[in-house]
Coordinates of N, CA, C and O in Angstrom, one line a residue:
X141 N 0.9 -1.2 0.0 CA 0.0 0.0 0.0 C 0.9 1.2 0.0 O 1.9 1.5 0.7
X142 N 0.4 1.9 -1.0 CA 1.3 3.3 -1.0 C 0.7 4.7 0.5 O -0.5 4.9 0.8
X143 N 1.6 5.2 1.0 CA 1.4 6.0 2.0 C 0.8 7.5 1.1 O 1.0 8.0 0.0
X144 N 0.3 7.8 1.9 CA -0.9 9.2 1.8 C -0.4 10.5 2.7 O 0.2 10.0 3.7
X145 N -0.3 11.7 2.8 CA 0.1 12.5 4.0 C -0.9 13.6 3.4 O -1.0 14.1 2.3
X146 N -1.6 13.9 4.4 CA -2.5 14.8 4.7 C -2.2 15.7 5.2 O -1.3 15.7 6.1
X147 N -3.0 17.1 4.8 CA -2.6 18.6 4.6 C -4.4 18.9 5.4 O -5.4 18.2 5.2
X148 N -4.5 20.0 6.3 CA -5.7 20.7 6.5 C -5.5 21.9 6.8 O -4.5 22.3 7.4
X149 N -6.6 22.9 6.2 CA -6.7 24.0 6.5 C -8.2 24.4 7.6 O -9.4 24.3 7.4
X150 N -7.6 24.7 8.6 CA -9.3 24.6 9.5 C -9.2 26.4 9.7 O -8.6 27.1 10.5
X151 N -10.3 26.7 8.3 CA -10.1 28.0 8.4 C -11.4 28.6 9.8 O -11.7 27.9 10.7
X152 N -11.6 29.2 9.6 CA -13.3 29.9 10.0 C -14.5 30.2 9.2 O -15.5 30.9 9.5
X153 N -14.2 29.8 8.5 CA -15.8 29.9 7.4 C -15.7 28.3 6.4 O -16.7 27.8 6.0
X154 N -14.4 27.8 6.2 CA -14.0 26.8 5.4 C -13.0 25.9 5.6 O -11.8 26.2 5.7
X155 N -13.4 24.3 5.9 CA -12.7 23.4 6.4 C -12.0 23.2 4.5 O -12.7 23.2 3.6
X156 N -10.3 23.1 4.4 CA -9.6 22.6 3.4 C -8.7 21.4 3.5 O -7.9 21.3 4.4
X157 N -8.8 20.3 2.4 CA -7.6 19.1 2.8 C -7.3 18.9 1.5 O -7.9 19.3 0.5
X158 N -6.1 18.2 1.7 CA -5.7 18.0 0.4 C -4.6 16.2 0.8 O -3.9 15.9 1.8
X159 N -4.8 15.7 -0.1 CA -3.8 14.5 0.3 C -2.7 14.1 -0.6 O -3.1 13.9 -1.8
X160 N -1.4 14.0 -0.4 CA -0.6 13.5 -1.8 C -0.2 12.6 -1.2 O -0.4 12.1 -0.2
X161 N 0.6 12.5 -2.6 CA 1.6 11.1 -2.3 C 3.1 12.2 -1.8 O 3.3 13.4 -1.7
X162 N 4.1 10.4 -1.5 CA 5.1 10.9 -0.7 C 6.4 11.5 -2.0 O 7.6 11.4 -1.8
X163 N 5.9 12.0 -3.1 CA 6.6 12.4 -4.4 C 5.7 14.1 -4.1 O 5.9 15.2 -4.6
X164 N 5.0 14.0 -3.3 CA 4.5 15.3 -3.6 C 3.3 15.8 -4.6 O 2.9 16.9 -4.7
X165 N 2.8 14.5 -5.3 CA 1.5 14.8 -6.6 C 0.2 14.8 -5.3 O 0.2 14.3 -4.2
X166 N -0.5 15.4 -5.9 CA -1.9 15.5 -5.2 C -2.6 14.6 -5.9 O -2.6 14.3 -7.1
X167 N -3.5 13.9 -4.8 CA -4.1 12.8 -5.2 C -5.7 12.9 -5.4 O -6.6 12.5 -6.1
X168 N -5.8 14.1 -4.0 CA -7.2 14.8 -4.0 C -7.6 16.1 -3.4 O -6.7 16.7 -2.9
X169 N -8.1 16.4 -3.4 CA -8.5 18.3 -2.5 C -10.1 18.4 -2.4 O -11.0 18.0 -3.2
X170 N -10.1 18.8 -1.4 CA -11.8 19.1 -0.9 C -12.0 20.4 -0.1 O -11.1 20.9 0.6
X171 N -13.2 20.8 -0.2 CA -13.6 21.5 0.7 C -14.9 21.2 1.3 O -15.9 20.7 0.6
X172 N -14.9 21.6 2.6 CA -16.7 21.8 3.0 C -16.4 22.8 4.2 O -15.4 23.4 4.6
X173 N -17.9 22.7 4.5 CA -18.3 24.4 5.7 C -17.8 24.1 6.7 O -17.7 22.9 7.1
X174 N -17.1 25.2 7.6 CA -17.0 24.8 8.8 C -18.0 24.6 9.8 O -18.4 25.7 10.0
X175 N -18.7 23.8 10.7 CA -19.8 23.4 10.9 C -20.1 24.2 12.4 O -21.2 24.3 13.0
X176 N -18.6 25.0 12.7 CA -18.6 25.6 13.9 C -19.6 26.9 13.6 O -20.3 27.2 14.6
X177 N -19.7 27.5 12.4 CA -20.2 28.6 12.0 C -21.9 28.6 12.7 O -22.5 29.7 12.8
X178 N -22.5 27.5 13.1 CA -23.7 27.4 13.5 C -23.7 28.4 14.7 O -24.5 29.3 14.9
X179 N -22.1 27.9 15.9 CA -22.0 28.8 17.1 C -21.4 30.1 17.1 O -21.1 30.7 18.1
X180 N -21.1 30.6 15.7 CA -20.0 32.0 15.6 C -19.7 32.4 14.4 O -19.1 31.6 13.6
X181 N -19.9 33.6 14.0 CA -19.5 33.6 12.7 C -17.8 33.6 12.4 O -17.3 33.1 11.4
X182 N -17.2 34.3 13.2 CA -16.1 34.8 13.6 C -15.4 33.8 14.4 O -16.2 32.8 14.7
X183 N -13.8 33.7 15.1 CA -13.6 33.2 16.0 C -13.6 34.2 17.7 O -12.9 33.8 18.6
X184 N -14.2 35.0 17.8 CA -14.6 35.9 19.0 C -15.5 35.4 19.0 O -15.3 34.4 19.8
X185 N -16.8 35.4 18.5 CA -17.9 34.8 18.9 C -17.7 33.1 19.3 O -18.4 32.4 20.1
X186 N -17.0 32.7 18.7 CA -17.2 31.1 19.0 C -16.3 30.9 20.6 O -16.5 29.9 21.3
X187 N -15.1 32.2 20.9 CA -14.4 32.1 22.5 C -15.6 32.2 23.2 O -15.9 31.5 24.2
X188 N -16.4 33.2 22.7 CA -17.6 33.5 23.7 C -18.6 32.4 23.9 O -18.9 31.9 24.9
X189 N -19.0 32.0 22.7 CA -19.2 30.3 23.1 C -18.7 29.1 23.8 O -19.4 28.3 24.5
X190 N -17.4 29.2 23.6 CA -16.7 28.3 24.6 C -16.8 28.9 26.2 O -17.1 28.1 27.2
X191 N -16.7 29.9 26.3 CA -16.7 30.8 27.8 C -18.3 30.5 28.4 O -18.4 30.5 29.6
X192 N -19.4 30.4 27.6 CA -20.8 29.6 27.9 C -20.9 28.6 28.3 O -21.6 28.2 29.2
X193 N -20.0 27.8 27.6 CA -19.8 26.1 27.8 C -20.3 25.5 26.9 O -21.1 24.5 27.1
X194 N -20.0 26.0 25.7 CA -19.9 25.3 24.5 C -18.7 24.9 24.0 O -18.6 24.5 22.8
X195 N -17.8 24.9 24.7 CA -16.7 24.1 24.7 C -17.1 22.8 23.6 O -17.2 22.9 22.4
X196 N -17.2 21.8 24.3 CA -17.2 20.4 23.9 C -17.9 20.4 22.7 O -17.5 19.7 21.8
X197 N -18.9 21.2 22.5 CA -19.6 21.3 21.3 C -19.0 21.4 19.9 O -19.1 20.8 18.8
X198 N -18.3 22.9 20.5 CA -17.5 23.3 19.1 C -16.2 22.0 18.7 O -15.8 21.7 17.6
X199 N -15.7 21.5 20.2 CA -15.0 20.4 19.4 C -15.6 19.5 18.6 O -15.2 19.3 17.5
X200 N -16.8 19.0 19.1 CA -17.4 18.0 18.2 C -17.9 18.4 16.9 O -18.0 17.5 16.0
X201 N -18.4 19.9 16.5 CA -18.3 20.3 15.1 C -17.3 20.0 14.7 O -17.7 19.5 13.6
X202 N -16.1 20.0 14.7 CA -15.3 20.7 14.2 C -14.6 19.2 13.8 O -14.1 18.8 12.8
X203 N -15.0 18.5 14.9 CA -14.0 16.9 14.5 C -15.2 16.4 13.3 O -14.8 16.0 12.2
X204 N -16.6 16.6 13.6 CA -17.2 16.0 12.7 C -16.8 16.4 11.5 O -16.6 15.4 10.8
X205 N -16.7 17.7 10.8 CA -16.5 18.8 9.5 C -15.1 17.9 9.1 O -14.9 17.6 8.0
X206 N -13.9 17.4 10.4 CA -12.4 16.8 9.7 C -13.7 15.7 9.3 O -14.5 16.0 8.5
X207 N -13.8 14.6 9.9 CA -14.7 13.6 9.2 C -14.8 13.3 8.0 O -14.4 12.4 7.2
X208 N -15.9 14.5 7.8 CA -16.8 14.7 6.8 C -15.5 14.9 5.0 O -15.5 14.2 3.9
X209 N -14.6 16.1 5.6 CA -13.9 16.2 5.0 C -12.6 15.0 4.6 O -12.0 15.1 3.6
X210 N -12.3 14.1 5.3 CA -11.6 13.4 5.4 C -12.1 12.1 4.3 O -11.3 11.4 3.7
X211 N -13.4 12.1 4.5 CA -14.3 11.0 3.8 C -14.2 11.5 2.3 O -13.9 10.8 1.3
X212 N -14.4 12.8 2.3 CA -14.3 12.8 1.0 C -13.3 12.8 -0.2 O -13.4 12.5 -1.4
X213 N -12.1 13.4 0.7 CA -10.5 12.9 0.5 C -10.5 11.0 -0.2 O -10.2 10.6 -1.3
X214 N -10.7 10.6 0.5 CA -10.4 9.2 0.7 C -11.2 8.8 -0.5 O -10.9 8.1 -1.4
X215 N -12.4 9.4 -0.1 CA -13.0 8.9 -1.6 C -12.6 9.1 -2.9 O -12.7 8.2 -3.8
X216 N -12.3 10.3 -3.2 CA -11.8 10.8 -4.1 C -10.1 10.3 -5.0 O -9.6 10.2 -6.1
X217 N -9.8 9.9 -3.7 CA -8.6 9.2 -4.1 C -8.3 8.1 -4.0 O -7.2 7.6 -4.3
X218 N -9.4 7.5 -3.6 CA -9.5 5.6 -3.7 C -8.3 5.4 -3.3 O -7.3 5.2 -4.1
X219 N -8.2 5.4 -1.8 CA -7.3 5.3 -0.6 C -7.8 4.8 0.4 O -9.0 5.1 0.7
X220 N -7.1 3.9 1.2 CA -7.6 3.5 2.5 C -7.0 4.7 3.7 O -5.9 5.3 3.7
X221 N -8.0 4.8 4.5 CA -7.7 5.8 5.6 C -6.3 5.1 6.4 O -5.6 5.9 7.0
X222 N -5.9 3.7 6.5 CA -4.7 3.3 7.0 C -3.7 4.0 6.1 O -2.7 4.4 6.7
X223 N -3.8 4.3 4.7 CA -2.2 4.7 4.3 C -2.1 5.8 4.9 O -0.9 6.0 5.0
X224 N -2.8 6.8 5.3 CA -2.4 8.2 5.7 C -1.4 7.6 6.4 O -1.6 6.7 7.2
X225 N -0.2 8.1 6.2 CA 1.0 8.2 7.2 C 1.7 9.3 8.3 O 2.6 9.3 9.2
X226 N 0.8 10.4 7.4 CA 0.9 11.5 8.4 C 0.5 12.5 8.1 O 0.5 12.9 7.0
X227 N 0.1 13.1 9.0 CA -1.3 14.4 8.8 C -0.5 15.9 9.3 O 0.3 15.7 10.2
X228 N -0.6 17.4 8.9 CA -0.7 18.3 9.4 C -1.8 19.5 9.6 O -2.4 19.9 8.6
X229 N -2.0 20.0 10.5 CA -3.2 20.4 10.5 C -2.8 22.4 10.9 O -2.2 22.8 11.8
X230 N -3.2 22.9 10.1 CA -2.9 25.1 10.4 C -4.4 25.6 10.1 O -5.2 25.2 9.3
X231 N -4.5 26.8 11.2 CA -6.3 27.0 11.1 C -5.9 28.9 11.7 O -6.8 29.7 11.9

């Protein structure tokens, strides 16, 4: 099995991935919404969410949106989620 290394952009309005190979070719790229946007449009509003105690919440958007996004990577590049060899993530 060939190794995969995953790229994320966890912006504030727009979750981005991208996956190549270990030559550096891109194999796939996606985007979807960031799903935190329900609690904030901004990242101020979403501290003030967490300071509510929406804490745990906005983690669980936010892992779901990697998910979501992650799935469609994989699909896209007819890859098993084991080759990922290694992921970095900037937001």
């Amino acid at each position: 099995m060939s190794r995969a290394l995953l790229a994320l952009d966890l912006g504030t309005t727009t979750l981005a991935g991208r996956l190549i190979d270990e030559a550096g070719r891109t194999l796939a790229e996606a985007r979807a919404e960031n799903p935190q946007q329900i609690l904030g449009a901004d990242v101020i509003r979403r501290l003030e969410a967490a300071l509510r105690g929406e804490g745990e919440r906005l983690q669980g958007l936010l892992r779901d949106g990697v998910e979501e996004l992650l799935a469609q990577l994989l699909s896209a590049a007819k890859v098993p989620r084991a080759a990922i060899a290694a992921a970095a993530a900037a937001g």
